[in-house]
Amino acid sequence: MLKLTYTESSFDLECLTLSLEEWVAQRVILALRVGQSLCIEPSTASFLLPVDLLGVEVLRAEVKRDDRGIIALCACDTEYMEVTLRGSWLSDSSKDAVGVFVTTMSDRAEFFLHKLWQEAQESSASVVSE
């Protein structure tokens, strides 16, 4: 399962071994126990990846192989492509821009997408430090 956590200033992508159903059930139980409202709805989430990352072509092949349409790639410009995922959005309210997006696809695709995202974070961090 992939979990994208959106905050006011950034987002984080994690690859979790729990099933989507297990994770959502745990999150619902937590919300009930602490008295927090929780909105869960089908949605999409998008983020950018540099097109020059090693492995982008493998990701493109993986997207073509997946016939469920959970992941889509779109060229933004010469430097970046947009990755769009179908899944579920969890937040305090349906209008909240801060929350968690979860989705599931093949283990291989999840691991590979997470690896590419980590490499993108490392390369952008090294550019900022230079």
mmCIF file with all atom_site columns, C-alpha atoms in Angstrom:
data_model
loop_
_atom_site.group_PDB
_atom_site.id
_atom_site.type_symbol
_atom_site.label_atom_id
_atom_site.label_alt_id
_atom_site.label_comp_id
_atom_site.label_asym_id
_atom_site.label_entity_id
_atom_site.label_seq_id
_atom_site.pdbx_PDB_ins_code
_atom_site.Cartn_x
_atom_site.Cartn_y
_atom_site.Cartn_z
_atom_site.occupancy
_atom_site.B_iso_or_equiv
_atom_site.pdbx_formal_charge
_atom_site.auth_seq_id
_atom_site.auth_comp_id
_atom_site.auth_asym_id
_atom_site.auth_atom_id
_atom_site.pdbx_PDB_model_num
ATOM 1   C CA . MET A 1 1   ? 0.000   0.000  0.000   1.00 0.00 ? 1   MET A CA 1
ATOM 2   C CA . LEU A 1 2   ? 1.180   3.523  -0.737  1.00 0.00 ? 2   LEU A CA 1
ATOM 3   C CA . LYS A 1 3   ? 0.387   6.276  1.761   1.00 0.00 ? 3   LYS A CA 1
ATOM 4   C CA . LEU A 1 4   ? 0.797   9.927  0.787   1.00 0.00 ? 4   LEU A CA 1
ATOM 5   C CA . THR A 1 5   ? 0.596   12.341 3.704   1.00 0.00 ? 5   THR A CA 1
ATOM 6   C CA . TYR A 1 6   ? -0.230  15.914 2.708   1.00 0.00 ? 6   TYR A CA 1
ATOM 7   C CA . THR A 1 7   ? 0.527   18.735 5.149   1.00 0.00 ? 7   THR A CA 1
ATOM 8   C CA . GLU A 1 8   ? 0.231   22.487 4.701   1.00 0.00 ? 8   GLU A CA 1
ATOM 9   C CA . SER A 1 9   ? 3.806   22.766 3.440   1.00 0.00 ? 9   SER A CA 1
ATOM 10  C CA . SER A 1 10  ? 4.788   19.381 1.952   1.00 0.00 ? 10  SER A CA 1
ATOM 11  C CA . PHE A 1 11  ? 3.915   15.777 1.419   1.00 0.00 ? 11  PHE A CA 1
ATOM 12  C CA . ASP A 1 12  ? 5.516   12.439 2.187   1.00 0.00 ? 12  ASP A CA 1
ATOM 13  C CA . LEU A 1 13  ? 5.157   9.115  0.409   1.00 0.00 ? 13  LEU A CA 1
ATOM 14  C CA . GLU A 1 14  ? 5.493   5.821  2.279   1.00 0.00 ? 14  GLU A CA 1
ATOM 15  C CA . CYS A 1 15  ? 5.301   2.218  1.160   1.00 0.00 ? 15  CYS A CA 1
ATOM 16  C CA . LEU A 1 16  ? 3.534   0.160  3.862   1.00 0.00 ? 16  LEU A CA 1
ATOM 17  C CA . THR A 1 17  ? 3.198   -3.610 4.214   1.00 0.00 ? 17  THR A CA 1
ATOM 18  C CA . LEU A 1 18  ? -0.310  -3.432 5.706   1.00 0.00 ? 18  LEU A CA 1
ATOM 19  C CA . SER A 1 19  ? -3.209  -4.017 3.366   1.00 0.00 ? 19  SER A CA 1
ATOM 20  C CA . LEU A 1 20  ? -5.324  -0.998 2.494   1.00 0.00 ? 20  LEU A CA 1
ATOM 21  C CA . GLU A 1 21  ? -8.286  -2.456 4.370   1.00 0.00 ? 21  GLU A CA 1
ATOM 22  C CA . GLU A 1 22  ? -6.239  -3.115 7.542   1.00 0.00 ? 22  GLU A CA 1
ATOM 23  C CA . TRP A 1 23  ? -4.752  0.384  7.559   1.00 0.00 ? 23  TRP A CA 1
ATOM 24  C CA . VAL A 1 24  ? -8.101  2.126  6.989   1.00 0.00 ? 24  VAL A CA 1
ATOM 25  C CA . ALA A 1 25  ? -9.759  -0.006 9.686   1.00 0.00 ? 25  ALA A CA 1
ATOM 26  C CA . GLN A 1 26  ? -7.026  0.962  12.166  1.00 0.00 ? 26  GLN A CA 1
ATOM 27  C CA . ARG A 1 27  ? -7.414  4.640  11.233  1.00 0.00 ? 27  ARG A CA 1
ATOM 28  C CA . VAL A 1 28  ? -11.202 4.492  11.696  1.00 0.00 ? 28  VAL A CA 1
ATOM 29  C CA . ILE A 1 29  ? -10.797 2.841  15.116  1.00 0.00 ? 29  ILE A CA 1
ATOM 30  C CA . LEU A 1 30  ? -8.301  5.530  16.136  1.00 0.00 ? 30  LEU A CA 1
ATOM 31  C CA . ALA A 1 31  ? -10.687 8.300  15.062  1.00 0.00 ? 31  ALA A CA 1
ATOM 32  C CA . LEU A 1 32  ? -13.522 6.689  17.042  1.00 0.00 ? 32  LEU A CA 1
ATOM 33  C CA . ARG A 1 33  ? -11.411 6.328  20.167  1.00 0.00 ? 33  ARG A CA 1
ATOM 34  C CA . VAL A 1 34  ? -10.165 9.918  20.169  1.00 0.00 ? 34  VAL A CA 1
ATOM 35  C CA . GLY A 1 35  ? -13.472 11.432 19.067  1.00 0.00 ? 35  GLY A CA 1
ATOM 36  C CA . GLN A 1 36  ? -12.109 12.825 15.817  1.00 0.00 ? 36  GLN A CA 1
ATOM 37  C CA . SER A 1 37  ? -14.249 13.187 12.713  1.00 0.00 ? 37  SER A CA 1
ATOM 38  C CA . LEU A 1 38  ? -12.982 11.312 9.689   1.00 0.00 ? 38  LEU A CA 1
ATOM 39  C CA . CYS A 1 39  ? -14.004 11.703 6.088   1.00 0.00 ? 39  CYS A CA 1
ATOM 40  C CA . ILE A 1 40  ? -13.087 8.932  3.638   1.00 0.00 ? 40  ILE A CA 1
ATOM 41  C CA . GLU A 1 41  ? -13.820 9.355  -0.058  1.00 0.00 ? 41  GLU A CA 1
ATOM 42  C CA . PRO A 1 42  ? -12.589 8.102  -3.420  1.00 0.00 ? 42  PRO A CA 1
ATOM 43  C CA . SER A 1 43  ? -10.134 10.563 -4.924  1.00 0.00 ? 43  SER A CA 1
ATOM 44  C CA . THR A 1 44  ? -6.947  11.065 -6.885  1.00 0.00 ? 44  THR A CA 1
ATOM 45  C CA . ALA A 1 45  ? -3.571  12.389 -5.792  1.00 0.00 ? 45  ALA A CA 1
ATOM 46  C CA . SER A 1 46  ? -0.772  13.762 -7.941  1.00 0.00 ? 46  SER A CA 1
ATOM 47  C CA . PHE A 1 47  ? 2.878   14.611 -7.533  1.00 0.00 ? 47  PHE A CA 1
ATOM 48  C CA . LEU A 1 48  ? 5.800   15.421 -9.815  1.00 0.00 ? 48  LEU A CA 1
ATOM 49  C CA . LEU A 1 49  ? 8.844   13.330 -10.676 1.00 0.00 ? 49  LEU A CA 1
ATOM 50  C CA . PRO A 1 50  ? 11.844  14.476 -12.707 1.00 0.00 ? 50  PRO A CA 1
ATOM 51  C CA . VAL A 1 51  ? 11.841  12.807 -16.133 1.00 0.00 ? 51  VAL A CA 1
ATOM 52  C CA . ASP A 1 52  ? 15.614  12.268 -16.023 1.00 0.00 ? 52  ASP A CA 1
ATOM 53  C CA . LEU A 1 53  ? 15.507  9.798  -13.092 1.00 0.00 ? 53  LEU A CA 1
ATOM 54  C CA . LEU A 1 54  ? 16.967  6.415  -13.853 1.00 0.00 ? 54  LEU A CA 1
ATOM 55  C CA . GLY A 1 55  ? 14.061  4.003  -14.021 1.00 0.00 ? 55  GLY A CA 1
ATOM 56  C CA . VAL A 1 56  ? 11.385  6.327  -15.366 1.00 0.00 ? 56  VAL A CA 1
ATOM 57  C CA . GLU A 1 57  ? 11.070  4.156  -18.468 1.00 0.00 ? 57  GLU A CA 1
ATOM 58  C CA . VAL A 1 58  ? 10.544  1.091  -16.266 1.00 0.00 ? 58  VAL A CA 1
ATOM 59  C CA . LEU A 1 59  ? 7.773   2.993  -14.489 1.00 0.00 ? 59  LEU A CA 1
ATOM 60  C CA . ARG A 1 60  ? 6.170   3.820  -17.848 1.00 0.00 ? 60  ARG A CA 1
ATOM 61  C CA . ALA A 1 61  ? 6.250   0.113  -18.768 1.00 0.00 ? 61  ALA A CA 1
ATOM 62  C CA . GLU A 1 62  ? 4.716   -0.804 -15.402 1.00 0.00 ? 62  GLU A CA 1
ATOM 63  C CA . VAL A 1 63  ? 1.888   1.695  -15.959 1.00 0.00 ? 63  VAL A CA 1
ATOM 64  C CA . LYS A 1 64  ? 1.155   0.160  -19.362 1.00 0.00 ? 64  LYS A CA 1
ATOM 65  C CA . ARG A 1 65  ? 1.118   -3.319 -17.812 1.00 0.00 ? 65  ARG A CA 1
ATOM 66  C CA . ASP A 1 66  ? -1.409  -2.314 -15.108 1.00 0.00 ? 66  ASP A CA 1
ATOM 67  C CA . ASP A 1 67  ? -4.886  -2.538 -16.645 1.00 0.00 ? 67  ASP A CA 1
ATOM 68  C CA . ARG A 1 68  ? -6.734  -1.251 -13.550 1.00 0.00 ? 68  ARG A CA 1
ATOM 69  C CA . GLY A 1 69  ? -5.942  2.411  -14.283 1.00 0.00 ? 69  GLY A CA 1
ATOM 70  C CA . ILE A 1 70  ? -4.724  3.144  -10.762 1.00 0.00 ? 70  ILE A CA 1
ATOM 71  C CA . ILE A 1 71  ? -1.679  5.054  -11.969 1.00 0.00 ? 71  ILE A CA 1
ATOM 72  C CA . ALA A 1 72  ? -1.332  7.507  -14.848 1.00 0.00 ? 72  ALA A CA 1
ATOM 73  C CA . LEU A 1 73  ? 1.642   9.503  -16.105 1.00 0.00 ? 73  LEU A CA 1
ATOM 74  C CA . CYS A 1 74  ? 1.483   12.823 -17.900 1.00 0.00 ? 74  CYS A CA 1
ATOM 75  C CA . ALA A 1 75  ? 4.318   14.975 -19.230 1.00 0.00 ? 75  ALA A CA 1
ATOM 76  C CA . CYS A 1 76  ? 4.271   18.427 -17.590 1.00 0.00 ? 76  CYS A CA 1
ATOM 77  C CA . ASP A 1 77  ? 7.248   19.954 -19.348 1.00 0.00 ? 77  ASP A CA 1
ATOM 78  C CA . THR A 1 78  ? 10.752  18.927 -20.405 1.00 0.00 ? 78  THR A CA 1
ATOM 79  C CA . GLU A 1 79  ? 11.864  18.405 -16.793 1.00 0.00 ? 79  GLU A CA 1
ATOM 80  C CA . TYR A 1 80  ? 8.907   16.835 -14.938 1.00 0.00 ? 80  TYR A CA 1
ATOM 81  C CA . MET A 1 81  ? 6.106   14.347 -15.326 1.00 0.00 ? 81  MET A CA 1
ATOM 82  C CA . GLU A 1 82  ? 2.983   14.199 -13.207 1.00 0.00 ? 82  GLU A CA 1
ATOM 83  C CA . VAL A 1 83  ? 2.130   10.923 -11.482 1.00 0.00 ? 83  VAL A CA 1
ATOM 84  C CA . THR A 1 84  ? -1.591  10.592 -10.731 1.00 0.00 ? 84  THR A CA 1
ATOM 85  C CA . LEU A 1 85  ? -2.916  7.841  -8.478  1.00 0.00 ? 85  LEU A CA 1
ATOM 86  C CA . ARG A 1 86  ? -6.497  6.673  -7.863  1.00 0.00 ? 86  ARG A CA 1
ATOM 87  C CA . GLY A 1 87  ? -7.366  5.738  -4.294  1.00 0.00 ? 87  GLY A CA 1
ATOM 88  C CA . SER A 1 88  ? -8.961  7.115  -1.121  1.00 0.00 ? 88  SER A CA 1
ATOM 89  C CA . TRP A 1 89  ? -8.578  10.450 0.662   1.00 0.00 ? 89  TRP A CA 1
ATOM 90  C CA . LEU A 1 90  ? -8.837  10.545 4.470   1.00 0.00 ? 90  LEU A CA 1
ATOM 91  C CA . SER A 1 91  ? -9.108  13.845 6.342   1.00 0.00 ? 91  SER A CA 1
ATOM 92  C CA . ASP A 1 92  ? -11.024 15.667 9.064   1.00 0.00 ? 92  ASP A CA 1
ATOM 93  C CA . SER A 1 93  ? -13.450 17.075 6.483   1.00 0.00 ? 93  SER A CA 1
ATOM 94  C CA . SER A 1 94  ? -14.201 16.660 2.787   1.00 0.00 ? 94  SER A CA 1
ATOM 95  C CA . LYS A 1 95  ? -12.880 20.168 2.058   1.00 0.00 ? 95  LYS A CA 1
ATOM 96  C CA . ASP A 1 96  ? -9.574  19.737 3.910   1.00 0.00 ? 96  ASP A CA 1
ATOM 97  C CA . ALA A 1 97  ? -6.344  19.937 1.902   1.00 0.00 ? 97  ALA A CA 1
ATOM 98  C CA . VAL A 1 98  ? -4.406  18.333 4.766   1.00 0.00 ? 98  VAL A CA 1
ATOM 99  C CA . GLY A 1 99  ? -4.816  14.588 5.061   1.00 0.00 ? 99  GLY A CA 1
ATOM 100 C CA . VAL A 1 100 ? -3.745  11.174 3.918   1.00 0.00 ? 100 VAL A CA 1
ATOM 101 C CA . PHE A 1 101 ? -4.211  9.533  0.529   1.00 0.00 ? 101 PHE A CA 1
ATOM 102 C CA . VAL A 1 102 ? -3.928  5.750  0.280   1.00 0.00 ? 102 VAL A CA 1
ATOM 103 C CA . THR A 1 103 ? -3.876  3.423  -2.689  1.00 0.00 ? 103 THR A CA 1
ATOM 104 C CA . THR A 1 104 ? -2.840  -0.061 -3.595  1.00 0.00 ? 104 THR A CA 1
ATOM 105 C CA . MET A 1 105 ? -1.366  -1.595 -6.729  1.00 0.00 ? 105 MET A CA 1
ATOM 106 C CA . SER A 1 106 ? 1.083   -4.390 -7.410  1.00 0.00 ? 106 SER A CA 1
ATOM 107 C CA . ASP A 1 107 ? 3.837   -4.719 -4.813  1.00 0.00 ? 107 ASP A CA 1
ATOM 108 C CA . ARG A 1 108 ? 6.405   -4.218 -7.566  1.00 0.00 ? 108 ARG A CA 1
ATOM 109 C CA . ALA A 1 109 ? 4.803   -0.979 -8.779  1.00 0.00 ? 109 ALA A CA 1
ATOM 110 C CA . GLU A 1 110 ? 4.433   0.374  -5.223  1.00 0.00 ? 110 GLU A CA 1
ATOM 111 C CA . PHE A 1 111 ? 8.042   -0.381 -4.326  1.00 0.00 ? 111 PHE A CA 1
ATOM 112 C CA . PHE A 1 112 ? 9.379   1.028  -7.575  1.00 0.00 ? 112 PHE A CA 1
ATOM 113 C CA . LEU A 1 113 ? 7.310   4.233  -7.399  1.00 0.00 ? 113 LEU A CA 1
ATOM 114 C CA . HIS A 1 114 ? 8.411   4.759  -3.791  1.00 0.00 ? 114 HIS A CA 1
ATOM 115 C CA . LYS A 1 115 ? 12.056  4.219  -4.797  1.00 0.00 ? 115 LYS A CA 1
ATOM 116 C CA . LEU A 1 116 ? 11.777  6.786  -7.608  1.00 0.00 ? 116 LEU A CA 1
ATOM 117 C CA . TRP A 1 117 ? 10.138  9.299  -5.258  1.00 0.00 ? 117 TRP A CA 1
ATOM 118 C CA . GLN A 1 118 ? 12.956  8.826  -2.721  1.00 0.00 ? 118 GLN A CA 1
ATOM 119 C CA . GLU A 1 119 ? 15.581  9.346  -5.432  1.00 0.00 ? 119 GLU A CA 1
ATOM 120 C CA . ALA A 1 120 ? 13.799  12.531 -6.525  1.00 0.00 ? 120 ALA A CA 1
ATOM 121 C CA . GLN A 1 121 ? 13.843  13.797 -2.916  1.00 0.00 ? 121 GLN A CA 1
ATOM 122 C CA . GLU A 1 122 ? 17.551  13.025 -2.580  1.00 0.00 ? 122 GLU A CA 1
ATOM 123 C CA . SER A 1 123 ? 18.435  14.724 -5.865  1.00 0.00 ? 123 SER A CA 1
ATOM 124 C CA . SER A 1 124 ? 16.417  17.848 -5.007  1.00 0.00 ? 124 SER A CA 1
ATOM 125 C CA . ALA A 1 125 ? 18.034  17.973 -1.548  1.00 0.00 ? 125 ALA A CA 1
ATOM 126 C CA . SER A 1 126 ? 21.504  17.801 -3.088  1.00 0.00 ? 126 SER A CA 1
ATOM 127 C CA . VAL A 1 127 ? 20.654  20.608 -5.520  1.00 0.00 ? 127 VAL A CA 1
ATOM 128 C CA . VAL A 1 128 ? 19.444  22.803 -2.637  1.00 0.00 ? 128 VAL A CA 1
ATOM 129 C CA . SER A 1 129 ? 22.618  22.157 -0.613  1.00 0.00 ? 129 SER A CA 1
ATOM 130 C CA . GLU A 1 130 ? 24.853  23.113 -3.546  1.00 0.00 ? 130 GLU A CA 1
#
